[in-house]
């Protein structure tokens, strides 16, 4: 037996212990070990089996790293079957995270004890999968169809208390120690515990016939484009009609279908990509970091407030600095209102809000922040204004204080140069609303010390953010890629004559919102001003001529009730607007762009390739360390569908040869230099390599 599974006989109880750090995943060695252990327990003539795990958690699921490889025997369904039909009662002691295959193992056991604080769930849909070891058939038998559907289509875990209430687990164990579990097993044997296979349970109550179709409709919008949630519904419906053994045959087929799907490959890529980003490339893991016990945020505008709340939510004391008392009070009041809304919506209780508010103080005097360990500047997005703030911070802050600038595109090196300590200056591109959005681009300036990057990355993770290290350039990764994407959308707008087909194409492909609708949401004046700042005169470029005219007509997007679309009523649903259509036609005529109908596939190609080509340039310039970092940014900050894996993953799925063919074709058709393939793509394709080879960087 491999040493990831230990077997011992404790009196008449066979104890099986899994020890496979970090999360006791069900690798092939664990599966083999479990079967061997059950065999020994049978030979030893034990009275009962107790299965538990060492370390911080029970089994957190199948070993995800095995999914791309050839299957190895025994399969998890085989192990689960042996466990369930074991002739003596099988007990499991659950702690930590009981997820995926881990919960399936637990459900095949006969008795489930749980330690307070444990989380249980079937998160397979988040990996583009369905539970593949009987979960779709056993869970409805234990908790009913509706709860089972809820758990499996969302993938959200439930608490130990909920599991007990639902009957998914039997008893609350006093502790995670072996003695607690053994005491429970002996007590249960004393009470005549017998094998109790879940497969023999009836489904609690049959829902009405129309229930499943209604459920499908209910989740359609949220699960748009994904195949796994729909299959879950099909299998739970099946569980109502057939024995577990029959249901599991169909489940296995569907599981394999999902496992081989591009969606699952994409979501598995995302799982590992999100974990890899936090390892700042080029910075040794043993780089020391500084402790951060107090933070200051400069500016109580939308971003400053959100950033301050993000720290306060994690219990860090924050001092907000504003230029005058009135603004400061307005800022603090807005924070109070935001928390009050969370209480009203049941997301927080009053005591939680009180402790968060207690973390926040305000001042108009910079001297008050002389002793903080970190300052995040979040003033107006203007280089001169920011440099002025950094000069002040340089004068006042203690040595070793980390000075971060929250900017979405400005030059962090220039801001750092305004101080005498560029090694302590770092960029922090928070996404709005900053207390909600997890993504954070951590911008390493030329002079930023590794220790400062390490400190900021660690701190960001500790407050629940998903920090991605990036280098300095205009717009960093996310906003820099957005530029050619938005430009392409506007060029297409002139050709198509109306925004609707462009947005619809990207939305049906999976984007949360089409590019023109995003422009309306962000406010067309923002990009107008940004163009002015870059020295681009209004109406000087064909691609921005419609957007320029809209801003001059005071059609700024959603906030003014009209932009590319018209937004009517309370719900602000978007409507195609004749005035925009006329404007597009007029501008197109002026610039000599004939209108034509464009296939959806061409619309998608052009927009996606614009992202891919710029992403490649970003990699070549080492602004991002890995293609997967770019994917993480797009998935978490720009509404890219996670089941598509991100723009760089998409490039590999298409194949770099095809990407180059498409770029060459577009160059020929349009003559636009934006379609010159980035040299990195050419080089990789020549070597027959994919972008993913750079993920090992
Ligand atoms: C399944 O079970 C299918 C079955 O129904 C059917 C089969 C037939 N495998 O997240 P962390 C690694 S599908 C391999 O940072 P945390 C992870 O990459 C599976 N590796 O820790 C990381 O490695 P590194 C259903 C795994 O404390 C390290 O462990 N289960 C797996 O923040 C620590 O992870 C799931 O989807 C795995 N299953 O969170 C659960 N899980 O240090 C997936 C983790 O090298 N896991 N790793 O970067 C999780 O949700 C979280 O890891 C967990 C711990 C909540 C458990």
Coordinates of C-alpha atoms in Angstrom, one line a residue, residues 36 79 83 102 188 190 205-206 234 253 357 395 400 427 448 508 511 515 562 565 587 596 636 688 694:
X36 CA -6.2 -2.0 -0.6
X79 CA -13.6 3.0 -5.0
X83 CA -16.9 1.6 0.1
X102 CA -14.4 14.0 -1.3
X188 CA -22.8 4.0 17.3
X190 CA -23.2 0.2 20.8
X205 CA -40.1 13.6 -2.3
X206 CA -40.8 13.7 -6.0
X234 CA -30.7 16.1 -16.5
X253 CA -20.7 8.9 -19.7
X357 CA -16.5 51.2 10.7
X395 CA 8.3 64.3 3.2
X400 CA 10.2 51.8 4.9
X427 CA 1.4 50.7 -8.5
X448 CA 10.5 48.9 -6.9
X508 CA -23.5 35.2 -27.3
X511 CA -18.6 38.0 -22.8
X515 CA -17.7 46.2 -26.2
X562 CA -27.9 57.7 -24.2
X565 CA -27.7 53.1 -27.3
X587 CA -19.5 59.5 -40.2
X596 CA -22.0 45.8 -45.2
X636 CA -11.7 38.8 -13.4
X688 CA 5.7 24.6 -33.1
X694 CA 5.5 30.3 -21.4

